[in-house]
Structures are given as C-alpha cells and as structure tokens.
Coordinates of C-alpha atoms and ligand atoms in Angstrom, one line a residue:
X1 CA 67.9 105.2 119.9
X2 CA 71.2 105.5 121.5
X3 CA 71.5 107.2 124.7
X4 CA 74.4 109.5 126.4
X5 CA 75.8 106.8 128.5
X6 CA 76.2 104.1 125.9
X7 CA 77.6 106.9 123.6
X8 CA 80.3 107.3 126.4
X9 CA 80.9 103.6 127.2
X10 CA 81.3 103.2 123.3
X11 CA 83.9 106.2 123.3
X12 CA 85.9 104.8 126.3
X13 CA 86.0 101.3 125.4
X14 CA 87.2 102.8 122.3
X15 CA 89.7 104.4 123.9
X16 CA 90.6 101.8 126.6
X17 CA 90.1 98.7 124.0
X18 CA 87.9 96.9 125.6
X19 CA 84.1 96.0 124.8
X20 CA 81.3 97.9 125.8
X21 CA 80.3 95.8 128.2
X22 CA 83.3 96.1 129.8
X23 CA 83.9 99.8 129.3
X24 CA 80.1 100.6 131.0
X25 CA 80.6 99.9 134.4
X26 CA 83.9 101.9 134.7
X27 CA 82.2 105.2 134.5
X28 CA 79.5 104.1 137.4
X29 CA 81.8 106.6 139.2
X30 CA 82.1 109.7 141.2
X31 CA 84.3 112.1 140.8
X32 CA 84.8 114.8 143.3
X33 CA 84.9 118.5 142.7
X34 CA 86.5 120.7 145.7
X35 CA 87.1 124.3 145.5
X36 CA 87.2 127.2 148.1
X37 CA 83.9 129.2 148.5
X38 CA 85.4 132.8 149.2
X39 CA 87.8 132.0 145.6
X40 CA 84.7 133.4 143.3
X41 CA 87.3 132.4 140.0
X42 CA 88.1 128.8 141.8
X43 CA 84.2 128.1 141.9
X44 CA 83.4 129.2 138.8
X45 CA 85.7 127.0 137.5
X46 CA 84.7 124.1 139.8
X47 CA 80.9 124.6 138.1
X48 CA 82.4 124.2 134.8
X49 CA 84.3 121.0 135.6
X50 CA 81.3 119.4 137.6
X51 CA 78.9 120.5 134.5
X52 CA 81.0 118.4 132.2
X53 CA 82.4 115.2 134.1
X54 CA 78.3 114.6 134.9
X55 CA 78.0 114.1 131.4
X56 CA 81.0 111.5 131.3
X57 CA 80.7 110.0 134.6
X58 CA 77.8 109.5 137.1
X59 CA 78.3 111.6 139.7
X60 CA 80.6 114.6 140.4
X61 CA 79.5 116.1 143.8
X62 CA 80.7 119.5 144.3
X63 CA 82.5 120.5 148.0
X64 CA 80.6 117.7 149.1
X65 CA 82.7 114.7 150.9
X66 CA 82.3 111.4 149.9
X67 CA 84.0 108.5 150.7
X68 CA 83.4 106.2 147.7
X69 CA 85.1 108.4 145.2
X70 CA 87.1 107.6 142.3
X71 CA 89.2 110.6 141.9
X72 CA 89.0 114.3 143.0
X73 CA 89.9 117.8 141.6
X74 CA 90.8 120.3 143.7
X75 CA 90.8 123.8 142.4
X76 CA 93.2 126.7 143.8
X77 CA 93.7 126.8 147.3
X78 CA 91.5 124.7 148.6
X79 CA 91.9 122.0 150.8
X80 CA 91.7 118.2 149.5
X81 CA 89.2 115.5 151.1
X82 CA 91.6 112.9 149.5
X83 CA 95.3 111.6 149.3
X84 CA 97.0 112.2 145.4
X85 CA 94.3 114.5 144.2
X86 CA 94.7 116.4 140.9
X87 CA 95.0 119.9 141.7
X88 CA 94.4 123.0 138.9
X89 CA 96.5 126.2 139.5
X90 CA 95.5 129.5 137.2
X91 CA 98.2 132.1 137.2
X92 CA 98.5 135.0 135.2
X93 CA 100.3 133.6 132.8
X94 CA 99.7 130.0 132.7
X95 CA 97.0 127.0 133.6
X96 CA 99.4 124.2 136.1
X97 CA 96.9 121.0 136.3
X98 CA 98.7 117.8 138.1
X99 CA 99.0 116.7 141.6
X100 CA 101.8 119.1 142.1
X101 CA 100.5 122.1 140.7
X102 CA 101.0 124.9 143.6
X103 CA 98.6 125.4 146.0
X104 CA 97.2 129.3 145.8
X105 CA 93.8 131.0 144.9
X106 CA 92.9 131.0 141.1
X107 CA 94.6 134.3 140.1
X108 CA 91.3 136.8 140.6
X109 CA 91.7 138.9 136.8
X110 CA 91.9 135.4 135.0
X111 CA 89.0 135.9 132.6
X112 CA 85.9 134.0 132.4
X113 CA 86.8 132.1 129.4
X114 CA 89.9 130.2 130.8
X115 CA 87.7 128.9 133.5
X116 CA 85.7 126.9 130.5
X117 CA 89.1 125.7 129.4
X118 CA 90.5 125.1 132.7
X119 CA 87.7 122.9 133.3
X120 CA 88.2 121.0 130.1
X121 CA 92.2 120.2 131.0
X122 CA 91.2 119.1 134.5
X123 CA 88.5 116.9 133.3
X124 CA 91.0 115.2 130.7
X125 CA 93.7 114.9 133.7
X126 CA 91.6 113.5 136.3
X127 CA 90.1 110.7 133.8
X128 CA 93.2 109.8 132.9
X129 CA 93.8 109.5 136.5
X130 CA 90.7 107.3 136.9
X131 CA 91.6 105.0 133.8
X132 CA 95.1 104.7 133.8
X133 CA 98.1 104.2 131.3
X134 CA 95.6 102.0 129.3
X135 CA 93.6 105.3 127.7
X136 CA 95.1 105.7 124.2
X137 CA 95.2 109.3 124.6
X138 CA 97.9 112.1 124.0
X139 CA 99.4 114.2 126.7
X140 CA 101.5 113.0 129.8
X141 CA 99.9 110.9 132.4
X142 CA 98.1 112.4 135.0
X143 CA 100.9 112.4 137.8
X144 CA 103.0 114.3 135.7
X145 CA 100.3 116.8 134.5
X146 CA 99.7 119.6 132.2
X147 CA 101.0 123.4 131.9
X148 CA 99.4 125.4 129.5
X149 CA 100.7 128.9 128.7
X150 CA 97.7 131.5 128.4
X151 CA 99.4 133.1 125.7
X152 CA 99.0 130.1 123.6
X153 CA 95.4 130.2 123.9
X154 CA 95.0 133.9 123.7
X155 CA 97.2 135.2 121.6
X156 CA 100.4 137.5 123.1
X157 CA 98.5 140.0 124.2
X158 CA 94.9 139.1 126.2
X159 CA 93.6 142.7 126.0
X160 CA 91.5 142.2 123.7
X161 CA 89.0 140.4 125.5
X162 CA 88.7 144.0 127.1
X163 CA 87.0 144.9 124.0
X164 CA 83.7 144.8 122.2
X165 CA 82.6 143.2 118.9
X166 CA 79.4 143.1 116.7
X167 CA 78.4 140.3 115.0
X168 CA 76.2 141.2 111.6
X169 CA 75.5 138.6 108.4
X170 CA 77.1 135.9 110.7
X171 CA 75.0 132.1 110.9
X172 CA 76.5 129.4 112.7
X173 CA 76.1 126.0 111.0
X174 CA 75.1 122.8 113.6
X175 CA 73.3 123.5 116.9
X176 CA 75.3 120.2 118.2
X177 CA 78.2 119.5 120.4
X178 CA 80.0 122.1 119.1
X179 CA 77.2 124.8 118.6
X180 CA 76.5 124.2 122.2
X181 CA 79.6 124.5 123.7
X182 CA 80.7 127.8 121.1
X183 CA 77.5 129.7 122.7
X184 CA 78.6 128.3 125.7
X185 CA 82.1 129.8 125.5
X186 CA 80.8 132.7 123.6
X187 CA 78.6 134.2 126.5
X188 CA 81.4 135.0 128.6
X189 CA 82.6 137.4 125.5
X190 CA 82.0 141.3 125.2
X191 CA 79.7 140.5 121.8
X192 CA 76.4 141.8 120.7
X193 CA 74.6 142.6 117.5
X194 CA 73.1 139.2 115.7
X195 CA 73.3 135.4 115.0
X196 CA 71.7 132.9 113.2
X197 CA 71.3 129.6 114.6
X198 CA 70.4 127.0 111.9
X199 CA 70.4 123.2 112.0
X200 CA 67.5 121.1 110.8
X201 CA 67.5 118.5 113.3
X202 CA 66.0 117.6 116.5
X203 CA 67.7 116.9 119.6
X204 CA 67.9 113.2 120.8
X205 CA 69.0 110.9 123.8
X206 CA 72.7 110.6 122.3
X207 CA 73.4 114.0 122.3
X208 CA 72.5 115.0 125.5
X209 CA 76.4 113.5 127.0
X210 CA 77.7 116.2 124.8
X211 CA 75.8 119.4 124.4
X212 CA 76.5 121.6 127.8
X213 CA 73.2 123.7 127.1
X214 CA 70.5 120.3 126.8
X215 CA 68.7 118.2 129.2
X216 CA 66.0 115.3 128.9
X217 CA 63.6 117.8 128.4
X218 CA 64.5 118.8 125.2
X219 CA 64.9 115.5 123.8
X220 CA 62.6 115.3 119.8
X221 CA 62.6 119.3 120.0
X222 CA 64.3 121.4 117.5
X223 CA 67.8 121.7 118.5
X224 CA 68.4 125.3 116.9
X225 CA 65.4 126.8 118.7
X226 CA 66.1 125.1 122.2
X227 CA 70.0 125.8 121.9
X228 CA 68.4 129.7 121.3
X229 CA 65.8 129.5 123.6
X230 CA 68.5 128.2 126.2
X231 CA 71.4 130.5 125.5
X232 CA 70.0 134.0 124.8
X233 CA 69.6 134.7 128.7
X234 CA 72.9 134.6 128.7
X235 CA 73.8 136.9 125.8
X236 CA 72.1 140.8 126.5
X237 CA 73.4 142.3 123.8
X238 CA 73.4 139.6 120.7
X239 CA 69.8 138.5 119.4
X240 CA 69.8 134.7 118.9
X241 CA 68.0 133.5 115.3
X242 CA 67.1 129.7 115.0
X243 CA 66.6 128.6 111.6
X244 CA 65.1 124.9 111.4
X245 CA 66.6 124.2 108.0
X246 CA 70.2 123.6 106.5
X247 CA 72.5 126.2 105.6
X248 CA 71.9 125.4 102.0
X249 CA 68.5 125.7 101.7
X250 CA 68.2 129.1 104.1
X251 CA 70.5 130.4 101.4
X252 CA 67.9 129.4 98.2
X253 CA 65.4 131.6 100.1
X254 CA 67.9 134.6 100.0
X255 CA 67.6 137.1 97.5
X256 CA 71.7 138.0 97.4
X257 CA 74.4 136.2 97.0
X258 CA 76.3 137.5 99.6
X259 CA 73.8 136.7 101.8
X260 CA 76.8 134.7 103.8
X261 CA 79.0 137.2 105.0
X262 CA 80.2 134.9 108.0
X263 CA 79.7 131.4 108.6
X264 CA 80.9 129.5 112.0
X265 CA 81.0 126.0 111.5
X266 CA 79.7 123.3 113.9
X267 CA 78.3 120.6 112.2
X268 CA 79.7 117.0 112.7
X269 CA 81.0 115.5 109.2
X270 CA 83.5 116.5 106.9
X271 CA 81.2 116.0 103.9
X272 CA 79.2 118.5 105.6
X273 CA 81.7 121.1 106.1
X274 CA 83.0 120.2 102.7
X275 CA 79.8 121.5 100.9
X276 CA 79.6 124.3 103.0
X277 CA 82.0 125.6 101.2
X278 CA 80.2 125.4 98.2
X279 CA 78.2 128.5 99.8
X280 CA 81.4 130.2 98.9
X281 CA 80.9 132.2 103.1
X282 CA 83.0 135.3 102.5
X283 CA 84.8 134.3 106.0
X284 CA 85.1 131.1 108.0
X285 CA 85.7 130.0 111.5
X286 CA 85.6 126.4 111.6
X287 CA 85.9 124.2 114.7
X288 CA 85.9 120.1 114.8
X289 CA 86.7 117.0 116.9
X290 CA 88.7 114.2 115.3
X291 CA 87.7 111.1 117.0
X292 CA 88.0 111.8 120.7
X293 CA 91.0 113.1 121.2
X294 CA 92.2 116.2 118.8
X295 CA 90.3 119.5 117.9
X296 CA 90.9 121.2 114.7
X297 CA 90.6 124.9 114.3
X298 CA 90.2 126.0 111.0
X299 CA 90.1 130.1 109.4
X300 CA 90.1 131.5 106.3
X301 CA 88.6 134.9 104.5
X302 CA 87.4 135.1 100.8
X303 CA 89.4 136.2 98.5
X304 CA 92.2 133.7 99.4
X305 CA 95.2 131.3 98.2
X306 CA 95.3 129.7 101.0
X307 CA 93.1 126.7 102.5
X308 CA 89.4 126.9 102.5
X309 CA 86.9 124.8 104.1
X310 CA 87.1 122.0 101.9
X311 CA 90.6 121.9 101.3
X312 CA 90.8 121.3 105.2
X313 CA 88.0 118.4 105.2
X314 CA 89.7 117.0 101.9
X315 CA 87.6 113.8 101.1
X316 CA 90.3 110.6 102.6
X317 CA 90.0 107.2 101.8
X318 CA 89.2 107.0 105.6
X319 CA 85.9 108.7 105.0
X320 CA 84.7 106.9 101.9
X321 CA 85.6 103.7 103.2
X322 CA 83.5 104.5 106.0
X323 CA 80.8 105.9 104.1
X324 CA 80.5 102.5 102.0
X325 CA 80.4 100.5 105.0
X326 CA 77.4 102.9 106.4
X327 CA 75.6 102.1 102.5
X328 CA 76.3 98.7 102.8
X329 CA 74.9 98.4 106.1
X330 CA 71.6 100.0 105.8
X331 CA 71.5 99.1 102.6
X332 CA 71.5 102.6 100.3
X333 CA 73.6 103.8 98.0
X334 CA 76.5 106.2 98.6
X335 CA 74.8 109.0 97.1
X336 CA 71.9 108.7 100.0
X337 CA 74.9 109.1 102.7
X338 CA 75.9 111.8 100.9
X339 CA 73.1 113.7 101.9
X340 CA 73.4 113.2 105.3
X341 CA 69.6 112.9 106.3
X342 CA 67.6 109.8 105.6
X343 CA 64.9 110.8 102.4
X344 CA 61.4 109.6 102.3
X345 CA 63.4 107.2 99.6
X346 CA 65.7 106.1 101.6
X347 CA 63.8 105.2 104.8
X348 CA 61.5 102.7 102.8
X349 CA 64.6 101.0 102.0
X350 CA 66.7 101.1 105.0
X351 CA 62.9 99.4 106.3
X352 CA 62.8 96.9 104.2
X353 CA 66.0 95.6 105.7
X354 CA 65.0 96.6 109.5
X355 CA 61.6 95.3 109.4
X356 CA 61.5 96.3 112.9
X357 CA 61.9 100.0 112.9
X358 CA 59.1 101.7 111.1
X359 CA 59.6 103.8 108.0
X360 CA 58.0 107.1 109.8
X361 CA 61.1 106.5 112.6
X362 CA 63.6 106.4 109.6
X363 CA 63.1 109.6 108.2
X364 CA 64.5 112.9 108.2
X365 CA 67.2 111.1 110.4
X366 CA 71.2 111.7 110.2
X367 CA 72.8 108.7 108.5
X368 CA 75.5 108.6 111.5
X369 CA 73.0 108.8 114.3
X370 CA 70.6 106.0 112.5
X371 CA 74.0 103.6 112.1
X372 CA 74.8 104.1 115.7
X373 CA 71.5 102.9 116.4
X374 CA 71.0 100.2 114.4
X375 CA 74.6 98.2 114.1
X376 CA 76.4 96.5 116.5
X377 CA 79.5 97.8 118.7
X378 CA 81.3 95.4 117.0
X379 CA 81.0 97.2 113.9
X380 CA 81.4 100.4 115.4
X381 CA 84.6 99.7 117.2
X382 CA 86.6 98.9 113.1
X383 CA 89.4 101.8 112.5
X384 CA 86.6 103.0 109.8
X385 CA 84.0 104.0 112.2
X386 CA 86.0 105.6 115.1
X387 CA 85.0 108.9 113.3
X388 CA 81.7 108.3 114.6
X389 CA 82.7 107.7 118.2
X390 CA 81.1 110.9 120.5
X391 CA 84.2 112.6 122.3
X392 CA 83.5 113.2 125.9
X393 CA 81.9 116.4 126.3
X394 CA 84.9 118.2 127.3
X395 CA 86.5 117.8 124.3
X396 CA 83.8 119.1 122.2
X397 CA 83.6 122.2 124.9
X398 CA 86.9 122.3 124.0
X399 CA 86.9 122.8 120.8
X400 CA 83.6 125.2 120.9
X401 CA 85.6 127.5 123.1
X402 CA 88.3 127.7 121.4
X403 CA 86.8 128.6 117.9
X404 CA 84.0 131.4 120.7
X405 CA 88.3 132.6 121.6
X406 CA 89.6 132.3 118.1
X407 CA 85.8 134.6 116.8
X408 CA 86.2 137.3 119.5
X409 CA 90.2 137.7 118.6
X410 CA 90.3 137.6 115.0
X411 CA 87.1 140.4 115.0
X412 CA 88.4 142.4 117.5
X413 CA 92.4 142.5 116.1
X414 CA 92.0 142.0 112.8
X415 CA 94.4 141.1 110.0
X416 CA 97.4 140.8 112.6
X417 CA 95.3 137.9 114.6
X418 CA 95.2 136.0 111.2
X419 CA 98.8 134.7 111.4
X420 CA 97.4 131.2 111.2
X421 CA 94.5 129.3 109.9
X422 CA 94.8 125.9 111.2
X423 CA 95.4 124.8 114.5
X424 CA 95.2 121.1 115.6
X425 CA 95.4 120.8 119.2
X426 CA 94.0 118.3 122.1
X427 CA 92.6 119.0 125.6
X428 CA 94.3 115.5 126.5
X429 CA 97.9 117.7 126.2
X430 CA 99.1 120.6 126.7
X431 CA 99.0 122.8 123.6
X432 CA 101.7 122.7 120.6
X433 CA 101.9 126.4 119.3
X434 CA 104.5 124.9 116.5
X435 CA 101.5 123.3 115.1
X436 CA 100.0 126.9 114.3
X437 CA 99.7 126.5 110.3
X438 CA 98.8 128.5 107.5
X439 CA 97.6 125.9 105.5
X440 CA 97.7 125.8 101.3
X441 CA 95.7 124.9 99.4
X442 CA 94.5 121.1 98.6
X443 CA 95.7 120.0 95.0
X444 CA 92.6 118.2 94.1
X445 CA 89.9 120.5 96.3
X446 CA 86.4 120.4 95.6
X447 CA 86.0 124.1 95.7
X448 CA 89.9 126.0 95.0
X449 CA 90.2 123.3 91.7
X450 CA 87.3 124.8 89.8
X451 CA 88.5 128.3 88.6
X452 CA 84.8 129.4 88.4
X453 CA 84.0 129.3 91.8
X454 CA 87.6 130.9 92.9
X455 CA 86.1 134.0 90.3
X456 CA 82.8 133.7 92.1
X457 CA 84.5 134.0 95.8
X458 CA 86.8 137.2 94.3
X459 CA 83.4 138.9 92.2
X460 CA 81.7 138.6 95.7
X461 CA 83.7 139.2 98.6
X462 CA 87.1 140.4 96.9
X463 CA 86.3 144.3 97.9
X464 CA 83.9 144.2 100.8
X465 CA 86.3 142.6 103.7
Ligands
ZN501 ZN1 89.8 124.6 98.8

C-alpha cells in the first residue's frame, strides 16, 4: 500500500506538472521554523506549523539553525537565521503572512484557534516559496503574501469563543483527514457533553501525511478508536465514542428515528456525503477538500428549502466518469464503487485480475485507497482522478478547523450565525467573504426531489430545533 510520502509527491507533481519521479526529490527538504521563546502565542503557533510541514516535507527543525534549509518561517518578533524569510504577524484584527509582514510579538489575546489557522496560511506561503510560480495554486505568490481579516474567519464579533457549548445526539462521520484535524481544532474550544466517533475503517500508511493526531504506530488499527483514544486527553469535558461501523448501519441498530440529531461530516467522497443525507441528520456541518487546493464548508438544519447535503455533493459528470474508470480498472461494476468498501464479492474479482494481491488483502478496503495502490501515476495524474489526489495536510487542517470554528459559532449564536451555508474558501489565499452563500436547492437532488423524504425531514425534526 501507498505510503504518506508518495501520496505527497503524487499531490505535488500534481500540482507542479511534472511526474512523480520528478516531484519526490523536491520535498527531501527542510524547512525552518523560528519563533521567540518568551512569545507563548508565537510558539504555539510555530508547534502547529512544524507539526504540519513534517508531514509535507522532511524536516522542519524548530529554533534550530541549519544551514541547508530550503525556506524558513519566522513567527512574530523573532529574529530570522535567513535572508527573504516569510514572516507571520497576528494582530487583533488580522493574520499578515509574507516577507513583509511587521515585525512584533503575536498579539498575546489572539485565541488558540487562529494559531491552527495561522499555521495553515504560513505553511501554504512558504511552499509556494520553496516551489515557485510553477504550483498551480490560488492566492498571490509568496513575496507578496497573504492578509486575512479575523473577522472573516470568526464571524463580526469573536466573543463567542468566550462561551460554552454542549454537544448531545451529535456523531461525526469519517475519523480521516478531516476528523482528525476537526478534533484537532475542536480541543482548543469551550465544548463538553458527548460525541460519537464512527468510521469503519482502519488506519493505513497513506493516511498518516494527513491526519495530525496519527503516527506509524497506529498504522491496521481502527481509525475511530485511535483518533478517540488520541484526542480525549485533550477534551476534559466532552466524552469521545468510537463506533467501528458506518453511519448507516449504527443507525439500523437505533430504535428512533431521530436517532441523528447532529451529524458533522468528514468523510472523503461525495457519494459518501451524498447518502448521508439519506439519514435525513436533523442538522449538518459539513466540511471537504476539493482536490488540493479549495475547502468547502457546507450547513444546513432540517426543516429547510435551502441546500442539503446532497444538493451540495450533486452527482457531476466529473465523478461518474471517474467512478467508471475506477470499475473499469479493477474490474467491477459501478454498483461495487458505489459502496465504497470492497465486498467479499468484489475482492474475488478485483483478484482474479491482480493475481498478485490476495483476496483476504482486498477486502473491506476503500475503492479509492485500493486504486491508489494498485494503478499507475500515469492514470492517476488524468483530470478524472485529481479528486483522489491527498491535499497536503494543511489543507485538510484547514478545512477541519474551520468547520471545529463554524460548530462552536453556529451552537453558541444561533440562528443569527446561520447567514450562510456554503462557504468555498482556500488556505492557498486569502479568504473571499463574497463567496459566503446561501445555497438553493439542487433541481434534480437525490434527497429535496423526492417529496417523501422532504415530509419525513419536516415529521421529524420540523418542531424539535
Ligand atoms: Zn437536496
């Protein structure tokens, strides 16, 4: 099976377009990490940054001088060990990341959770340092920098990460990337109460570039109960659940239908998130990377006649064409992909065209994990499959943050948070708050088009939110 570094080589070559072999040896590099001891805000966020550029690059010593380096990020105040360094400058009111930004002590009251997004916009700025104007990416380049307004991220007013919030009858879905990096986020919130944890699978080699909470160790163990195991220290007021199952079948062992009061969504297909919706969650927070480049934020509450899940993860030609071309290539039919894990079925006849890998291996596996594995880069690098490119892991962080952020707000505020449900928005650039959207409906969705699940949604949740 894959492992984390080829995943990254595959996404920058991707990005750079170039082949893998040519991408590899390009992150065989060091960045540098420098912030001032005494700034407590500065290191924290120098942790962050060096906890996700060592799982894009080799190396990113922390306050420790190095000659060889490729780049260096220097946070606050602190004194660089290198000429044109990228520097990151927190204010009050805004996040400065370039070689220009000012030179003063992270601003002491910013709260914990900006430091997590700092991070991710200084990792994005310094690789585009590293790699140049050839990284198909959005945003400016790197000597012109990023300046992100805090009130874009948080809302107007930020006081409301001054308050608590319960969770109850809430299950995040996918105990990936994404689930990682949302637990990740979501630690540094006032929360407690409860939340269950479920995905079905186990964690391997590939994911191990992206998920902030796993190491080697964990690699073939459940990923719901390590991501549970590994979090809840951090959380000492909100009881972690695993679940080693899908959403769908926790919820035939329920004995109500509203059994799925609140559903935070982390899984990594749009099929996926798609029939999730077919659990008909009385509320939604949704959170996914397109590609490598672009989060999508997505929020709705039951009754509604605006967007739901599947509205947002609308079946495109993109998707099918891709799905095809997975069938094709194992050597199933379109209905197997559909399920996303390889059956018993399934596995004898993806064997019977890989000889070499044995049916027991085949298994219980996802389809886009197995495909990744099994087909060349070649194939991988087609417009189809850039879906199943792994982002660097500050963008999924990113995006995990940002829907911990989007979670805490809407719960704590309410109705007047919910001016929006879909956000698209990139840690590559600085953030578009025009892009804030409340979405309609899709004409031909799954779910909104059949008038007896919209009756279902209303029966159950139309008086309890
Ligand atoms: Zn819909």
């Amino acid at each position: 099976m894959i492992d984390g570094r080829t995943e990254n080589a595959r996404t920058l070559a991707s990005l750079l377009g170039v082949n893998v072999e040519e991408a590899a040896p390009l992150l065989d590099v060091a960045i540098a990490v420098t912030a001032d001891p005494a700034d407590e805000a500065g290191m924290a966020v120098a942790r962050h940054l060096q906890r996700f550029l060592r799982r894009t690059v080799v190396e990113a010593p922390l306050n420790s001088f190095r000659a060889n380096v490729a780049a260096e990020v220097v946070i606050g105040a602190a004194a660089p060990c290198r000429a044109g360094a990228v520097r990151v400058h927190i204010s009050r009111d805004c996040i400065v990341i370039g070689t220009w930004a000012p030179t003063e002590v992270v601003c002491p009251d910013t709260h914990p959770v900006l430091h997590v997004l700092a991070a991710c916009y200084a990792a994005g700025v310094v690789l585009k340092s590293v790699f140049g104007a050839h990284l198909q990416v959005p945003g400016p380049a790197a000597s012109n920098g990023l300046t992100i307004p805090i009130s874009s991220i948080l809302g107007p007013d930020p006081t409301w990460l001054t308050a608590d919030f319960v969770l109850s009858g809430t299950y995040l879905a996918g105990a990936g990337a994404i689930g990682n990096s949302f637990l990740y986020a979501l630690s540094l919130l006032r929360v407690s109460g409860a939340l269950v944890v479920v995905d079905p699978d186990t964690v391997s080699a590939g994911n191990l570039n992206r998920c902030v909470w796993f190491t080697s160790n964990d690699i073939g163990l459940p990923k719901a109960s390590r991501l549970s195991d590994l979090a809840q220290p951090s959380f000492p007021r909100l009881t972690l659940i695993p679940q080693r199952e899908t959403l769908q079948d926790l919820g035939k062992a329920q004995s109500t239908e509203m059994w799925l009061k609140r559903l935070v969504v982390a899984v990594d297909r749009r099929r996926t998130r798609r029939h999730l919706q077919l659990e008909i969650p009385g509320e939604v927070f949704d959170a996914s990377t397109t590609g490598a480049i672009e989060c999508v934020f997505h929020h709705h509450v039951q009754p509604t006649d605006s967007a739901c899940l599947a509205c947002i993860y609308y079946e495109s030609v993109d998707e099918l064409a891709r799905e095809r071309h997975l069938a094709e290539t194992l050597g199933v039919e379109l209905t197997d992909i559909a399920q996303h894990f390889v059956s018993p079925d399934a596995a004898r006849r993806i064997h019977e065209r890989y000889p070499d890998v044995p049916v027991e291996a085949l298994g219980g596996q996802a389809y886009d994990t197995l495909f990744k594995a099994l087909c060349g880069e070649a194939k991988l690098l087609t417009a189809d499959n850039r879906q199943v490119l792994a982002p660097f892991a500050f963008v999924s962080v990113f995006a995990g943050a940002y829907l911990a952020i989007e979670l805490g707000r809407r719960l704590v505020l309410g109705k007047t948070a919910c001016d929006f449900n879909y956000w698209r928005t990139s840690p590559w650039a600085s953030p578009v708050t025009d892009l804030k959207d409340m979405r309609g409906r899709h004409e031909r969705c799954e779910f909104c088009s059949q008038a007896v699940l919209l009756q279902t949604a209303r029966g159950l949740w139309g008086h309890s939110q």
